Coordinates of C-alpha atoms (C1' of nucleotides) in Angstrom, one line a residue:
Chain A
M1 CA -18.6 -28.2 13.3
H2 CA -17.7 -30.4 10.5
L3 CA -17.7 -29.8 6.7
R4 CA -21.2 -30.0 5.1
M5 CA -21.1 -31.6 1.8
T6 CA -23.1 -29.6 -0.7
N7 CA -24.1 -30.4 -4.1
Q8 CA -21.2 -28.3 -5.8
R9 CA -18.6 -29.6 -3.2
E10 CA -19.6 -33.0 -4.0
I11 CA -19.3 -32.3 -7.7
I12 CA -15.9 -30.9 -7.4
L13 CA -14.6 -33.5 -5.5
R14 CA -15.8 -36.2 -7.7
E15 CA -14.4 -34.7 -10.9
L16 CA -11.1 -34.3 -9.3
K17 CA -11.0 -37.8 -8.3
K18 CA -12.3 -39.1 -11.4
S19 CA -9.6 -36.9 -13.4
R20 CA -6.8 -38.8 -11.4
Q21 CA -4.6 -35.8 -12.2
H22 CA -3.5 -32.8 -10.5
L23 CA -5.5 -30.0 -11.7
T24 CA -5.8 -26.4 -11.4
A25 CA -8.9 -24.5 -10.2
D26 CA -9.7 -23.4 -13.7
E27 CA -9.2 -26.8 -15.2
L28 CA -11.4 -28.2 -12.7
Y29 CA -13.9 -25.4 -13.2
D30 CA -14.1 -26.5 -16.8
R31 CA -14.9 -30.1 -15.9
V32 CA -17.2 -29.2 -13.1
K33 CA -19.2 -27.0 -15.5
K34 CA -20.4 -29.7 -17.6
D35 CA -22.3 -31.1 -14.7
M36 CA -23.5 -27.8 -13.3
P37 CA -23.3 -25.1 -16.0
R38 CA -24.2 -22.1 -13.5
I39 CA -21.4 -22.8 -11.1
S40 CA -18.8 -19.9 -10.7
L41 CA -14.8 -20.2 -10.8
A42 CA -14.9 -18.3 -7.4
T43 CA -17.1 -21.1 -6.0
V44 CA -14.6 -24.0 -7.2
Y45 CA -11.8 -21.7 -5.5
R46 CA -13.5 -21.3 -2.3
N47 CA -14.5 -24.9 -1.9
L48 CA -11.0 -26.2 -3.2
E49 CA -9.8 -24.2 -0.1
I50 CA -12.4 -25.8 2.2
L51 CA -11.9 -29.3 1.1
S52 CA -8.1 -29.0 1.3
G53 CA -8.5 -27.5 4.8
A54 CA -10.6 -30.2 5.9
G55 CA -8.1 -32.8 4.7
L56 CA -10.0 -34.2 1.7
I57 CA -7.9 -33.2 -0.8
G58 CA -4.2 -31.8 -1.2
K59 CA -3.2 -28.4 -2.3
L60 CA 0.2 -28.5 -4.2
E61 CA 2.3 -25.2 -4.1
I62 CA 4.3 -26.4 -7.0
S63 CA 6.7 -24.9 -9.5
G64 CA 4.6 -22.7 -11.9
R65 CA 2.2 -20.0 -11.7
Q66 CA -0.9 -22.1 -10.4
K67 CA -1.7 -24.1 -7.7
R68 CA -2.9 -27.7 -8.2
F69 CA -5.2 -29.7 -6.3
D70 CA -4.7 -33.6 -5.6
Y71 CA -7.1 -36.3 -5.0
D72 CA -4.5 -38.3 -3.2
V73 CA -3.9 -37.1 0.2
T74 CA -1.4 -39.8 1.4
E75 CA 2.3 -38.6 1.5
H76 CA 3.9 -38.5 -1.6
D77 CA 6.4 -36.5 -4.0
H78 CA 5.8 -35.0 -7.6
I79 CA 7.7 -34.6 -10.7
Y80 CA 6.9 -31.4 -12.7
C81 CA 7.2 -30.9 -16.2
T82 CA 8.7 -27.5 -17.1
V83 CA 7.4 -27.7 -20.7
C84 CA 3.4 -28.4 -20.1
H85 CA 3.6 -27.6 -16.4
K86 CA 1.7 -30.7 -15.7
V87 CA 2.4 -32.6 -12.4
N88 CA 2.8 -36.3 -11.9
N89 CA 3.2 -38.7 -8.9
L90 CA 6.5 -39.7 -8.1
D91 CA 6.7 -43.3 -7.2
I92 CA 9.9 -43.6 -5.5
E93 CA 10.2 -44.3 -1.8
R94 CA 10.7 -41.3 0.4
Q95 CA 13.8 -43.1 1.5
G96 CA 16.2 -40.2 1.1
L97 CA 15.0 -37.8 3.8
H98 CA 13.9 -38.8 7.1
A99 CA 12.1 -36.6 9.3
K100 CA 14.6 -36.8 12.0
E101 CA 17.3 -35.6 9.8
V102 CA 15.6 -32.5 9.1
K103 CA 14.3 -32.2 12.8
A104 CA 15.6 -29.2 14.7
V105 CA 17.2 -27.4 11.6
K106 CA 18.4 -24.0 13.0
G107 CA 15.6 -24.0 15.5
Y108 CA 12.7 -24.2 13.3
R109 CA 9.7 -26.6 14.0
V110 CA 9.6 -28.8 11.1
T111 CA 6.3 -30.0 9.8
G112 CA 6.8 -31.6 6.6
Y113 CA 8.8 -31.1 3.3
R114 CA 8.2 -30.9 -0.2
L115 CA 10.3 -32.9 -2.8
E116 CA 9.7 -31.9 -6.6
V117 CA 11.5 -33.5 -9.2
I118 CA 12.0 -31.4 -12.3
G119 CA 12.1 -32.5 -15.9
V120 CA 10.4 -32.8 -19.2
C121 CA 7.7 -35.5 -19.3
P122 CA 7.7 -38.2 -22.3
A123 CA 5.0 -36.6 -24.3
C124 CA 6.8 -33.2 -24.5
Q125 CA 9.9 -35.1 -25.3
K126 CA 8.3 -36.5 -28.1
R127 CA 6.7 -33.2 -29.3
K128 CA 10.1 -31.6 -29.1
E129 CA 11.7 -34.5 -31.4
K130 CA 9.3 -33.8 -34.1
K131 CA 10.1 -30.2 -34.2
E132 CA 13.8 -30.8 -34.3
K133 CA 13.3 -32.9 -37.5
K134 CA 11.4 -30.2 -39.2
K135 CA 14.3 -28.0 -39.2
Chain B
M1 CA 26.0 -11.9 -26.7
H2 CA 26.8 -11.8 -23.0
L3 CA 25.0 -9.8 -20.5
R4 CA 25.6 -6.1 -20.2
M5 CA 26.1 -4.8 -16.7
T6 CA 24.1 -1.7 -16.3
N7 CA 23.8 0.5 -13.4
Q8 CA 20.4 -0.5 -12.3
R9 CA 21.6 -4.2 -12.8
E10 CA 24.7 -3.6 -10.9
I11 CA 22.7 -2.0 -8.0
I12 CA 20.1 -4.7 -7.8
L13 CA 22.7 -7.6 -7.8
R14 CA 24.6 -5.9 -5.1
E15 CA 21.6 -5.3 -2.9
L16 CA 20.3 -8.9 -2.9
K17 CA 24.0 -10.1 -2.2
K18 CA 24.2 -7.4 0.7
S19 CA 21.0 -8.8 2.0
R20 CA 22.2 -12.4 2.5
Q21 CA 18.5 -13.2 2.3
H22 CA 16.0 -14.5 -0.2
L23 CA 14.1 -11.5 -1.4
T24 CA 10.9 -11.0 -3.4
A25 CA 11.0 -8.5 -6.0
D26 CA 9.1 -5.9 -4.2
E27 CA 11.4 -6.2 -1.1
L28 CA 14.3 -5.8 -3.3
Y29 CA 12.6 -2.8 -5.0
D30 CA 12.3 -1.1 -1.6
R31 CA 15.9 -1.5 -1.0
V32 CA 17.1 -0.5 -4.4
K33 CA 15.1 2.6 -4.5
K34 CA 17.0 4.1 -1.6
D35 CA 20.1 4.2 -4.0
M36 CA 18.2 4.8 -7.1
P37 CA 14.8 6.4 -6.4
R38 CA 13.6 6.7 -9.8
I39 CA 13.8 3.1 -10.5
S40 CA 10.6 1.3 -11.5
L41 CA 9.2 -2.0 -10.2
A42 CA 9.0 -3.4 -13.5
T43 CA 12.7 -2.9 -14.0
V44 CA 13.7 -5.0 -11.0
Y45 CA 11.3 -7.7 -12.4
R46 CA 12.8 -7.7 -15.6
N47 CA 16.5 -7.5 -14.3
L48 CA 15.9 -10.2 -11.9
E49 CA 14.7 -12.4 -14.9
I50 CA 17.5 -11.4 -16.7
L51 CA 20.2 -11.9 -14.0
S52 CA 18.5 -15.4 -13.1
G53 CA 18.6 -16.4 -16.8
A54 CA 22.2 -15.4 -16.9
G55 CA 22.8 -17.6 -13.9
L56 CA 24.0 -14.9 -11.6
I57 CA 21.4 -15.2 -9.2
G58 CA 18.7 -18.0 -8.4
K59 CA 15.0 -17.9 -8.7
L60 CA 12.9 -19.9 -6.4
E61 CA 9.6 -21.1 -7.0
I62 CA 9.0 -21.8 -3.3
S63 CA 6.0 -22.1 -1.4
G64 CA 3.9 -19.2 -1.1
R65 CA 2.4 -16.5 -3.4
Q66 CA 5.6 -14.7 -4.4
K67 CA 8.9 -15.6 -6.0
R68 CA 12.0 -15.3 -4.3
F69 CA 15.5 -14.8 -5.6
D70 CA 18.6 -16.3 -4.3
Y71 CA 22.1 -14.6 -4.3
D72 CA 23.7 -17.9 -3.8
V73 CA 23.7 -19.9 -7.0
T74 CA 25.5 -23.1 -5.6
E75 CA 23.2 -26.2 -5.2
H76 CA 21.3 -26.2 -2.0
D77 CA 18.0 -26.6 -0.4
H78 CA 15.5 -24.1 1.5
I79 CA 13.4 -24.3 4.6
Y80 CA 10.2 -22.2 4.5
C81 CA 8.4 -20.6 7.2
T82 CA 4.8 -21.0 6.8
V83 CA 4.2 -18.0 9.3
C84 CA 6.3 -15.3 7.9
H85 CA 6.7 -16.9 4.3
K86 CA 10.6 -16.2 4.7
V87 CA 13.1 -18.6 3.1
N88 CA 16.3 -19.8 4.9
N89 CA 19.2 -22.1 3.3
L90 CA 19.1 -25.5 4.7
D91 CA 22.6 -26.6 5.5
I92 CA 21.9 -30.4 5.4
E93 CA 24.0 -32.6 2.7
R94 CA 22.1 -33.5 -0.4
Q95 CA 22.9 -36.9 0.7
G96 CA 19.5 -38.3 0.5
L97 CA 18.6 -38.1 -3.1
H98 CA 20.9 -38.7 -6.0
A99 CA 20.3 -37.9 -9.6
K100 CA 20.6 -41.6 -10.4
E101 CA 17.7 -42.6 -8.3
V102 CA 15.4 -40.2 -9.7
K103 CA 16.8 -40.5 -13.4
A104 CA 14.4 -42.3 -15.8
V105 CA 11.4 -42.0 -13.7
K106 CA 8.3 -42.6 -15.9
G107 CA 10.4 -41.7 -19.0
Y108 CA 11.0 -38.0 -17.7
R109 CA 14.1 -36.3 -18.7
V110 CA 15.2 -35.2 -15.2
T111 CA 17.0 -31.8 -15.0
G112 CA 17.0 -31.5 -11.2
Y113 CA 15.1 -31.5 -8.1
R114 CA 13.6 -29.2 -5.5
L115 CA 13.7 -29.9 -1.7
E116 CA 11.9 -27.7 0.5
V117 CA 11.5 -28.2 4.1
I118 CA 8.5 -26.5 5.8
G119 CA 7.9 -25.3 9.1
V120 CA 7.8 -22.6 11.5
C121 CA 11.0 -20.2 12.2
P122 CA 12.4 -19.7 15.6
A123 CA 11.1 -16.1 15.5
C124 CA 7.6 -17.0 14.6
Q125 CA 7.6 -19.5 17.2
K126 CA 8.8 -17.1 19.8
R127 CA 6.3 -14.5 18.7
K128 CA 3.6 -17.2 18.7
E129 CA 4.5 -18.2 22.4
K130 CA 4.0 -14.5 23.8
K131 CA 0.5 -14.4 22.1
E132 CA -0.3 -17.7 24.1
K133 CA 0.7 -16.2 27.4
K134 CA -1.7 -13.2 26.8
K135 CA -4.9 -15.4 26.7
Chain C
dA1 C1' 33.3 13.4 -32.9
dC2 C1' 28.9 12.2 -35.3
dT3 C1' 25.2 9.6 -36.4
dA4 C1' 22.8 5.2 -36.7
dT5 C1' 21.6 1.3 -34.4
dT6 C1' 20.4 -1.2 -30.7
dA7 C1' 19.1 -1.9 -26.2
dA8 C1' 17.7 -0.6 -21.5
dT9 C1' 14.8 2.3 -18.8
dA10 C1' 10.4 4.6 -16.6
dA11 C1' 6.0 4.9 -16.6
dT12 C1' 2.1 2.7 -17.1
dA13 C1' -1.3 -0.7 -19.0
dA14 C1' -2.5 -5.4 -19.3
dT15 C1' -2.9 -9.8 -17.7
dA16 C1' -3.4 -13.7 -14.7
dA17 C1' -4.4 -15.8 -10.6
dT18 C1' -6.9 -15.7 -6.6
dT19 C1' -9.8 -13.6 -3.0
dA20 C1' -13.3 -10.5 -1.3
dT21 C1' -17.8 -8.5 -1.3
dT22 C1' -22.6 -8.7 -1.8
dA23 C1' -27.3 -9.8 -2.6
dA24 C1' -30.1 -13.8 -3.5
dA25 C1' -30.8 -18.8 -2.5
dA26 C1' -30.5 -23.0 0.2
dA27 C1' -30.4 -25.3 4.4
dA28 C1' -31.0 -25.9 9.1
dG29 C1' -32.9 -24.8 13.5
dA30 C1' -36.4 -23.3 16.5
Chain D
dT1 C1' -43.5 -21.8 9.3
dC2 C1' -40.5 -18.2 10.6
dT3 C1' -35.7 -17.1 11.8
dT4 C1' -31.1 -17.4 11.5
dT5 C1' -27.0 -19.4 9.3
dT6 C1' -24.5 -21.0 5.3
dT7 C1' -23.7 -21.3 0.6
dT8 C1' -24.0 -19.6 -3.7
dA9 C1' -23.2 -16.7 -8.1
dA10 C1' -21.9 -12.8 -9.9
dT11 C1' -18.9 -9.4 -9.8
dA12 C1' -15.6 -6.3 -7.9
dA13 C1' -11.2 -6.0 -5.9
dT14 C1' -6.6 -7.3 -5.2
dT15 C1' -1.9 -9.2 -5.8
dA16 C1' 1.8 -10.6 -8.3
dT17 C1' 3.9 -10.4 -12.8
dT18 C1' 4.5 -9.2 -17.5
dA19 C1' 3.9 -6.5 -21.6
dT20 C1' 3.8 -2.1 -24.2
dT21 C1' 5.5 2.3 -25.5
dA22 C1' 7.9 6.5 -25.8
dT23 C1' 12.1 8.2 -23.9
dT24 C1' 16.9 8.0 -22.7
dA25 C1' 21.2 5.8 -22.9
dA26 C1' 25.0 3.1 -24.6
dT27 C1' 27.7 1.1 -28.3
dA28 C1' 29.1 0.5 -32.9
dG29 C1' 30.2 2.1 -37.6
dT30 C1' 31.9 5.8 -40.3

DNA sequence: ACTATTAATAATAATAATTATTAAAAAAGA
DNA sequence: TCTTTTTTAATAATTATTATTATTAATAGT
């Protein structure tokens, strides 16, 4: 029983890929609405769940309130901006931590790990500098 | 202007430390209620925010729906169970990733990173084995 | 000690994000 | 085509968290 590619599913997937960003459900909803004005937010949520379950997209449980979805399903890490809450890919090698190091930690069955660098993105740094000058 | 240690604050802090676990606000609320039955959940939330702001406890934005709070404020990583959603300390050295490696990633000002190993805890593995046998 | 000021609390309402329900529409199978 | 299943839109419900507000408690100034 494989995934049926419905119209709304197709558009959701296409818009996420097109964005090349890590969008939240509601950000994606805003984009998808332009092509399909009658779609509902719940449909976006449901299909993001289905698409990530099928491995077509990634679901990021990242810092911050909302989940974000990733068009890139290959293994990679992220960097999170504490000011604008946006997420970017981290293009360093996953050299630091190898599965074997982590295996058998306290009897856990390890399935993966999540590395998230925290910081302030260039855009938010600039925005802050401007504010400082005003003072 | 430093933190005033009120009665409820004291009890919240004490119960979190006593638990030696990474509790959610409502888990902690249940424990604190035993000593102070008239406390409200909002008070627990507010004071956890204040205590973590003051650096007396840690706030974990971990996988899973709810935030968890940590009695241990020293730098360390966590392992997350995808079945029971509980969090444990990861006692491996933070050897893999050093701040310098991560510095200047894409122009970000890096403030830290978060490493979260994902897996299934021993207790949940056992519980699953039992279920398998029943079949 | 008394009063004013400020801060913290409990109770509750509001918000935000997500998930569930349901009736209707679309698609697939017989 | 008729029947069954799946998906959808609309909406209600839920969950986690934060804000509001009136009351209470703590602290500071006199």
